CSV table of C-alpha atoms in Angstrom, one decimal:
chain,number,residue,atom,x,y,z
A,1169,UNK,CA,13.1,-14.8,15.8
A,1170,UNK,CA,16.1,-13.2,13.4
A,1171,UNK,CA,17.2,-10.0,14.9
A,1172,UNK,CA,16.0,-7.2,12.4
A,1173,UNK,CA,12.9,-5.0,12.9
A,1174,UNK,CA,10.4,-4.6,9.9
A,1175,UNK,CA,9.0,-0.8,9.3
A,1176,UNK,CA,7.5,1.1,6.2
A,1177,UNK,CA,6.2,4.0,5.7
A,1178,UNK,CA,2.8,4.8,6.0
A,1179,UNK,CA,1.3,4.4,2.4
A,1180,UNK,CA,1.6,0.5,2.8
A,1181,UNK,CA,-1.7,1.0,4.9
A,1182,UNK,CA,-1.2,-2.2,6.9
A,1183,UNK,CA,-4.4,-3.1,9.0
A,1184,UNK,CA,-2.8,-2.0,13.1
A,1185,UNK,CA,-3.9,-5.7,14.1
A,1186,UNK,CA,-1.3,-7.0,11.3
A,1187,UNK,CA,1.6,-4.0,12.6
A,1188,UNK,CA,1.1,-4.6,15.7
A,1189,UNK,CA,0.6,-8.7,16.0
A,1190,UNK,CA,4.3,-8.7,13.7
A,1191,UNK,CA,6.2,-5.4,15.8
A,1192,UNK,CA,6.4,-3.8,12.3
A,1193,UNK,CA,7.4,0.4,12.7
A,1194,UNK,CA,5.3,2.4,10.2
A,1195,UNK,CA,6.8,5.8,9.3
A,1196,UNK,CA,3.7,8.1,8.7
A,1197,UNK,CA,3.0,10.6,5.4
A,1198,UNK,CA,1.7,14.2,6.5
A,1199,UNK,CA,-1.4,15.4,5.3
A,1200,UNK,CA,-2.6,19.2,5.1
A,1201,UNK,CA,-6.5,20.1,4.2
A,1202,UNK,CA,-7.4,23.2,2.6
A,1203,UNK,CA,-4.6,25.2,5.4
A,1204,UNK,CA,-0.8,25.0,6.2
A,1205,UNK,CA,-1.0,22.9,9.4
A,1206,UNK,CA,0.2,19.1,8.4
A,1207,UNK,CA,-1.2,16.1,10.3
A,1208,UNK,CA,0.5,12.8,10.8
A,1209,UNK,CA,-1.2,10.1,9.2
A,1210,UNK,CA,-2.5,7.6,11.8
A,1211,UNK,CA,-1.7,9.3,15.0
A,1212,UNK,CA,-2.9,12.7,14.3
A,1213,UNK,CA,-5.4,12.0,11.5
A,1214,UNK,CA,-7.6,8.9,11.1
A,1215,UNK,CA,-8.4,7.7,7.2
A,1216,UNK,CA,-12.4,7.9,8.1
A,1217,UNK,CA,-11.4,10.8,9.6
A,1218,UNK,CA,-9.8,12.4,6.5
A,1219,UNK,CA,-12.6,10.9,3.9
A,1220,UNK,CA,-15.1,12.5,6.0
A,1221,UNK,CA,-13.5,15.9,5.8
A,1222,UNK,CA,-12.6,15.8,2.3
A,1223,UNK,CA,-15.9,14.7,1.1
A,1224,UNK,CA,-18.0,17.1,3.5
A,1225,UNK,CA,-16.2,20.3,3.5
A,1226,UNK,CA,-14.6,19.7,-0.4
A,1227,UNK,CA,-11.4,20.6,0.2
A,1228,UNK,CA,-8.5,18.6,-1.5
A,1229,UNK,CA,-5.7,17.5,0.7
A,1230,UNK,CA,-1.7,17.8,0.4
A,1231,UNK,CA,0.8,15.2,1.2
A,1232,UNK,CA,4.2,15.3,2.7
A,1233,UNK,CA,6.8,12.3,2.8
A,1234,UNK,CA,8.3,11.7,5.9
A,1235,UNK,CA,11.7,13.5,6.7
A,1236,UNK,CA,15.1,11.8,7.0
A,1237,UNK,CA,14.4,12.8,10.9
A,1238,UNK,CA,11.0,11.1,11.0
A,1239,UNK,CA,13.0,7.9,9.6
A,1240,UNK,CA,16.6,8.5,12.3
A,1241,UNK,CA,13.6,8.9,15.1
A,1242,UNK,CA,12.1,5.7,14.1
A,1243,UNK,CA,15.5,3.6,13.5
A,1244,UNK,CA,17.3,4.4,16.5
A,1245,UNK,CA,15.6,2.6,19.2
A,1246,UNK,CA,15.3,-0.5,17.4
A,1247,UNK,CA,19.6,0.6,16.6
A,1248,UNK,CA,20.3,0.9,20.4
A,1249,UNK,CA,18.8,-2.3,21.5
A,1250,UNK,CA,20.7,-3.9,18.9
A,1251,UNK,CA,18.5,-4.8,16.0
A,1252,UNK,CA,19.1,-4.7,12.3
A,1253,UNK,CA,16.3,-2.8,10.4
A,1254,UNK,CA,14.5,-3.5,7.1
A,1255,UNK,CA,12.2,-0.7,5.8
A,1256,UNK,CA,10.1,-1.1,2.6
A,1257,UNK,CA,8.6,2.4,1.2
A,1258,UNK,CA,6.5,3.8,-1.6
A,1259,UNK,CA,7.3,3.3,-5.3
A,1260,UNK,CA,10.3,6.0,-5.9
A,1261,UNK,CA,8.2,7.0,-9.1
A,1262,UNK,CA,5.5,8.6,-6.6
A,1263,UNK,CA,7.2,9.9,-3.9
A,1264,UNK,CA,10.8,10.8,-2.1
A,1265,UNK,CA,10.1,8.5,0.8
A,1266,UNK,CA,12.4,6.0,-0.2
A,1267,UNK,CA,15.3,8.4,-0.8
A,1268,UNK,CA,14.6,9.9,2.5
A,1269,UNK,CA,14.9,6.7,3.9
A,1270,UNK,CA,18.1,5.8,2.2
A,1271,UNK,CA,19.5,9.1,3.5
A,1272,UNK,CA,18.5,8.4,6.9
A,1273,UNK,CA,20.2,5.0,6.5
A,1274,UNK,CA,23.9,6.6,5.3
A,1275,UNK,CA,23.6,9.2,8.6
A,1276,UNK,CA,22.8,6.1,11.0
A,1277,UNK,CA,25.8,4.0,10.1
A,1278,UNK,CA,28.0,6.5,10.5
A,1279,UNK,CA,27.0,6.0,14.2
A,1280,UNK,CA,25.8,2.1,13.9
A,1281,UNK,CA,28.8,1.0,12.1
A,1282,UNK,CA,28.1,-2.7,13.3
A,1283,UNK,CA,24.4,-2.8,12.0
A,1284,UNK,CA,22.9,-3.9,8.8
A,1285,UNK,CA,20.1,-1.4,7.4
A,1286,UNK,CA,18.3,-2.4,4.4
A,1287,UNK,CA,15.7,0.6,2.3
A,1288,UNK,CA,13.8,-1.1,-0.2
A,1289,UNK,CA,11.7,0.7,-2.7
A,1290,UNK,CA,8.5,-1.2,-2.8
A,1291,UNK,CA,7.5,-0.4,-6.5
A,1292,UNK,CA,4.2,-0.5,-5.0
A,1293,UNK,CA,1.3,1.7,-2.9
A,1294,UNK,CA,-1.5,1.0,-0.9
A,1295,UNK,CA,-2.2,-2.9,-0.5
A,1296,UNK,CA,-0.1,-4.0,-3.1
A,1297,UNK,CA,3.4,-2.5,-0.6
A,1298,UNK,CA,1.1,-3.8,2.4
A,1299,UNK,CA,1.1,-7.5,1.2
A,1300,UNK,CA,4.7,-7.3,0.4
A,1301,UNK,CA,5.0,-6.4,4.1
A,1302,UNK,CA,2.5,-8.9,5.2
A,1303,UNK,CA,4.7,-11.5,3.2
A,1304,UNK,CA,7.7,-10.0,4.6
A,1305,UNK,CA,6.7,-10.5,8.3
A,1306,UNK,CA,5.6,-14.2,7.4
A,1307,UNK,CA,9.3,-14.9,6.1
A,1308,UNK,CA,10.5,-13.2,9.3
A,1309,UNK,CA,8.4,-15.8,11.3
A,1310,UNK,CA,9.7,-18.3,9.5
A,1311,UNK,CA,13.1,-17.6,10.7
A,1312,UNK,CA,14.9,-15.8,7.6
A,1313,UNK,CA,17.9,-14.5,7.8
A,1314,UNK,CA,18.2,-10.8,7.1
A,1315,UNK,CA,19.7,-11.4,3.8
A,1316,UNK,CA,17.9,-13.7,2.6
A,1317,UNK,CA,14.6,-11.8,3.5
A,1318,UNK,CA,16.2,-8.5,1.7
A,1319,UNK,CA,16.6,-10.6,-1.4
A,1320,UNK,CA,13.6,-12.2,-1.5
A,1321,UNK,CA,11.4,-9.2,-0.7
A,1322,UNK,CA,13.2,-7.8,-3.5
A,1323,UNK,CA,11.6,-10.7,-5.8
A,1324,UNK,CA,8.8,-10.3,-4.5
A,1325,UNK,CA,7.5,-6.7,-5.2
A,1326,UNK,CA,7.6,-7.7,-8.9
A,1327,UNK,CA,4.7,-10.2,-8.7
A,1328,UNK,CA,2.3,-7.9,-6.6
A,1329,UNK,CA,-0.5,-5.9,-8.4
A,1330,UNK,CA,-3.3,-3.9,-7.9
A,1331,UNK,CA,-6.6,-3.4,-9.8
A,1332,UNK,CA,-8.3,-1.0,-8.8
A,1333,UNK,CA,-11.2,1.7,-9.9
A,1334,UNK,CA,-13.3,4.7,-8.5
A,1335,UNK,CA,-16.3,6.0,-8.8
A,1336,UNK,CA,-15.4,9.8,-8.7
A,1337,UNK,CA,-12.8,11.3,-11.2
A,1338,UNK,CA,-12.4,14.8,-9.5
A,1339,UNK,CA,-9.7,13.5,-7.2
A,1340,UNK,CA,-7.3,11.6,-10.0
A,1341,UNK,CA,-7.8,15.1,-11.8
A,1342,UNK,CA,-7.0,17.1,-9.4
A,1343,UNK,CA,-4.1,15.1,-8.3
A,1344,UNK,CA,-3.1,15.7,-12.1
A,1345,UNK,CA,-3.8,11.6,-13.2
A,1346,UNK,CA,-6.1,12.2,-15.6
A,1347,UNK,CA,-7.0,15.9,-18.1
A,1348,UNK,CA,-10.0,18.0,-16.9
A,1349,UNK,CA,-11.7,17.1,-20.4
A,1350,UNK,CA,-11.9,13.3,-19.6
A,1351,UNK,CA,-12.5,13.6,-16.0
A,1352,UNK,CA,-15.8,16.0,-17.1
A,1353,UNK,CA,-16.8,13.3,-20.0
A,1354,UNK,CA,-16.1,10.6,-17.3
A,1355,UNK,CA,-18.8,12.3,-15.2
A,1356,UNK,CA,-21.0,13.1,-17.6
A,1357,UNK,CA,-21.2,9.7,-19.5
A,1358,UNK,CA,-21.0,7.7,-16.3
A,1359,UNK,CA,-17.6,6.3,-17.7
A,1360,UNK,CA,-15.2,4.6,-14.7
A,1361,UNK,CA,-11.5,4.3,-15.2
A,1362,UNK,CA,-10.0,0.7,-14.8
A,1363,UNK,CA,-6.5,1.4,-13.3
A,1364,UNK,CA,-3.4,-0.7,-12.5
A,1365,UNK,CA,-0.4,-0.6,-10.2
A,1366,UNK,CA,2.8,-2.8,-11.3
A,1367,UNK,CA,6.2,-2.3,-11.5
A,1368,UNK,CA,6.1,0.5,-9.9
A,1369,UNK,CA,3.6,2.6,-12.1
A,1370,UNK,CA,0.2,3.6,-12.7
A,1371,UNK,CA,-1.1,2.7,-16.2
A,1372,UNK,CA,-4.7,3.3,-17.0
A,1373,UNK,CA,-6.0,-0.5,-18.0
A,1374,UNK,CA,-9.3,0.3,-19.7
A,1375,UNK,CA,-12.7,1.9,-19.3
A,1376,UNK,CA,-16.4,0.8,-18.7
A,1377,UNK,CA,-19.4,2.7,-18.4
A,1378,UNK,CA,-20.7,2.1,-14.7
A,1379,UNK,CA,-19.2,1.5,-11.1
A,1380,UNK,CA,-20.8,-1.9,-10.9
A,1381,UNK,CA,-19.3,-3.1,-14.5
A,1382,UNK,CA,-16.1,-1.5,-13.1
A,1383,UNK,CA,-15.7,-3.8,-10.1
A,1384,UNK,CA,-16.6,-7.0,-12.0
A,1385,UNK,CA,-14.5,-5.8,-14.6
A,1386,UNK,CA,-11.3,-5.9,-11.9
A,1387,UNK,CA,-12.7,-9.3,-11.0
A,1388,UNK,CA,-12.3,-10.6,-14.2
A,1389,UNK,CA,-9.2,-9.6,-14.2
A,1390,UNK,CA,-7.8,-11.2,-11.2
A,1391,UNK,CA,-9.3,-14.6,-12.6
A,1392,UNK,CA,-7.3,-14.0,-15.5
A,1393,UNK,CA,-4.0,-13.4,-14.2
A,1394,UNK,CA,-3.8,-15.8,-11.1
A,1395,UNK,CA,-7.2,-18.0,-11.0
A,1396,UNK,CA,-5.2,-20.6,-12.3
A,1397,UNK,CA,-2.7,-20.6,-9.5
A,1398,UNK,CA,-4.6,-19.3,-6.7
A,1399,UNK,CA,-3.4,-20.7,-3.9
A,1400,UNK,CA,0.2,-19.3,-5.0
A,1401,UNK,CA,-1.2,-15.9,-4.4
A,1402,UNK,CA,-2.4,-13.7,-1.3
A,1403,UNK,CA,-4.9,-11.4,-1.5
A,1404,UNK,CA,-6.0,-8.3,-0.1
A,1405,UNK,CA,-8.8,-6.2,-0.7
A,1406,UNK,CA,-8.8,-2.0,-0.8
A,1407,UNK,CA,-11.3,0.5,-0.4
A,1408,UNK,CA,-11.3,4.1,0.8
A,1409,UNK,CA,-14.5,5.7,2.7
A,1410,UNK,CA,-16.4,3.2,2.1
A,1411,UNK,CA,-15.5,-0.4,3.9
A,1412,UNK,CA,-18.9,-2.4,3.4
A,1413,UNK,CA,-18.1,-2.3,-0.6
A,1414,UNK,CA,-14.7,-4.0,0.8
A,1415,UNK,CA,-16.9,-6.6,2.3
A,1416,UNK,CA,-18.6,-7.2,-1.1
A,1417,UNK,CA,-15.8,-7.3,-3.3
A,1418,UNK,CA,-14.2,-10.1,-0.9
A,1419,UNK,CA,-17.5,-12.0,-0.9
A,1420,UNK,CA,-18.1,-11.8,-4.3
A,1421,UNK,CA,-14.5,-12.8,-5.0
A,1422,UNK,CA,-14.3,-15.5,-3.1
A,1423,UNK,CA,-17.7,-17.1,-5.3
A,1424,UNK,CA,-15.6,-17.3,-8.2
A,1425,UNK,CA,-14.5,-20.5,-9.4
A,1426,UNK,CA,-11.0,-20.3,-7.9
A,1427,UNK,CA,-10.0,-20.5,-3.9
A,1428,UNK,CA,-8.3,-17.4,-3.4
A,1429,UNK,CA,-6.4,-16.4,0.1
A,1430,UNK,CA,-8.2,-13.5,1.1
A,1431,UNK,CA,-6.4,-11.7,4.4
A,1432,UNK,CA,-9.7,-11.6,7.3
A,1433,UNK,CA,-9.2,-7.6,7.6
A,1434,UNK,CA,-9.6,-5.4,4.3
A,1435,UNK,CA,-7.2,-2.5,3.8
A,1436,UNK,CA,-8.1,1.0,4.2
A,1437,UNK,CA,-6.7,3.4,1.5
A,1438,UNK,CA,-4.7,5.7,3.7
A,1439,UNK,CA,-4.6,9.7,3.1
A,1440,UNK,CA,-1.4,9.2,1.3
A,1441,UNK,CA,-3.2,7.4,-1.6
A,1442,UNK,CA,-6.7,8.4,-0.9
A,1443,UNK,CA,-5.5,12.3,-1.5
A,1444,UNK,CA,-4.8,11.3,-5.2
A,1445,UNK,CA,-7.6,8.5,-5.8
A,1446,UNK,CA,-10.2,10.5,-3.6
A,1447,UNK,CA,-13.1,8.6,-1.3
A,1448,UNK,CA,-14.2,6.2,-4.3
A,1449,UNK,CA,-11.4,4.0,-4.8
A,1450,UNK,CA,-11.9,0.4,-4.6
A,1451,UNK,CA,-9.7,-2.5,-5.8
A,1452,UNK,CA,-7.8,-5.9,-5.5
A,1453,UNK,CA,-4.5,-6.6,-4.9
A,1454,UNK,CA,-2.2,-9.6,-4.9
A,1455,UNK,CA,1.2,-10.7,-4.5
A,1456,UNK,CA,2.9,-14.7,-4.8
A,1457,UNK,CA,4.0,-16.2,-1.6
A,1458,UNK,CA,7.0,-16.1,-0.3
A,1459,UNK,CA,6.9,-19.9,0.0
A,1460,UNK,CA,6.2,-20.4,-3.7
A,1461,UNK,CA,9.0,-18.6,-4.9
């Protein structure tokens, strides 16, 4: 095994079996809830946990990136005992995590002169940065060499996407996503918002009138844009409170006319993302192989 350690930060929301089965570090987000007391994604505050709150006492939550200290406390043991680090973290466009990180980096060599450390900005959240992870630790199994993984992650990120939707507006208002005017008409028409993460940006990608229309409609899409080269693409499915739909969207998925890789364990939407999507959100995501590069 090549002598670097894999972390990211938190909003990646990598299943624990797949952290812990590949030793990857995740650097957690902090979350308040209607007071001024933060909680540590993960280890303080569970995502059911969280979704639970937020949906039954209606408050809406606050995020805070992790510090350039949470990122030197997470480095230095795996610096001491000798290892090189890579760390993947959310799109720049969303967040300050990776600039944290990259500060954390310049302050570490200054006392691990002799040690490679590599920050990557992801250009993705939620399951699309996960599978770049995912596919990231298989490279790292396969015996790459740091460099060679660092430029190949950096590939990579371009070909993941997410489609996703949700069923409840208030939360992309709120988060300031969408106007109050359209989230109202959204709610009052029964329209749901077809959204897209790429390139590290959120784009809206239509509309359709109905959650159930919504998630075909992100079907529909995935068949379009890899069904013809499936097996060049993994897949992971999100959802946020609700993990049976994540169940249903994989099994309905995986009747379509093309075999797609589906990872066994569905990703959670974390209280990093699930702050700004709210309970609702359900989607697909994808990213090519490392091995079909």
């Amino acid at each position: 095994m090549p002598n670097y350690k894999l972390f990211s930060d938190s909003s990646c929301d990598l299943p624990a079996f797949y952290a812990q089965q590949y030793d990857i570090g995740i650097i957690p987000y902090s979350v308040s809830l209607g007071d001024e007391i933060y909680y540590k994604e993960i280890s303080e505050l569970k995502a059911a946990d969280f979704y639970k709150k937020i949906v039954d006492e209606n408050v809406f939550p606050k995020t805070s990136l992790p510090s350039i200290q949470n990122y030197i406390d997470a480095f230095t043991p795996a610096l001491e005992n000798g290892k090189d680090i890579i760390c993947i973290c959310l799109s720049s466009k969303f967040s300050g995590s990776f600039q944290s990180a990259l500060n954390a980096k310049n302050i570490l060599l200054e006392n691990y002169a002799n040690r490679n450390i590599a920050v990557i900005d992801s250009r993705q959240a939620t399951g699309g940065q996960g599978l770049l992870l995912y596919e990231m630790a298989q490279m790292q199994s396969d015996d790459y060499s740091f460099e060679k993984l660092v430029q190949c992650a950096e590939y990579l990120r371009d070909t993941a996407k997410i489609n996703f939707t949700v069923e409840n507006l208030d939360y992309l208002q709120k988060g300031g996503r969408i106007g109050k005017a359209s989230a109202l008409a959204g709610t009052i028409l029964n329209i749901k918002p077809i959204i897209v993460m790429a390139n590290g940006e959120l784009s809206p990608a239509g509309k359709v009138r109905g959650f159930k229309k919504a998630v075909k409609t992100i079907i529909d899409m995935t068949e379009k844009e890899i069904g013809s080269e499936a097996e060049k693409y993994q897949i992971c499915i999100v959802s946020a409170q609700n993990m049976d739909r994540a169940t249903e969207l994989k099994q309905t998925l995986q009747q379509c006319n093309h075999c797609y890789d589906i990872l066994d364990i569905p990703f959670q939407v974390g209280v990093t993302i699930g702050a700004h999507a709210g309970p609702t959100a359900l989607g697909i995501c994808y990213i090519k192989k490392y091995n079909f590069l």
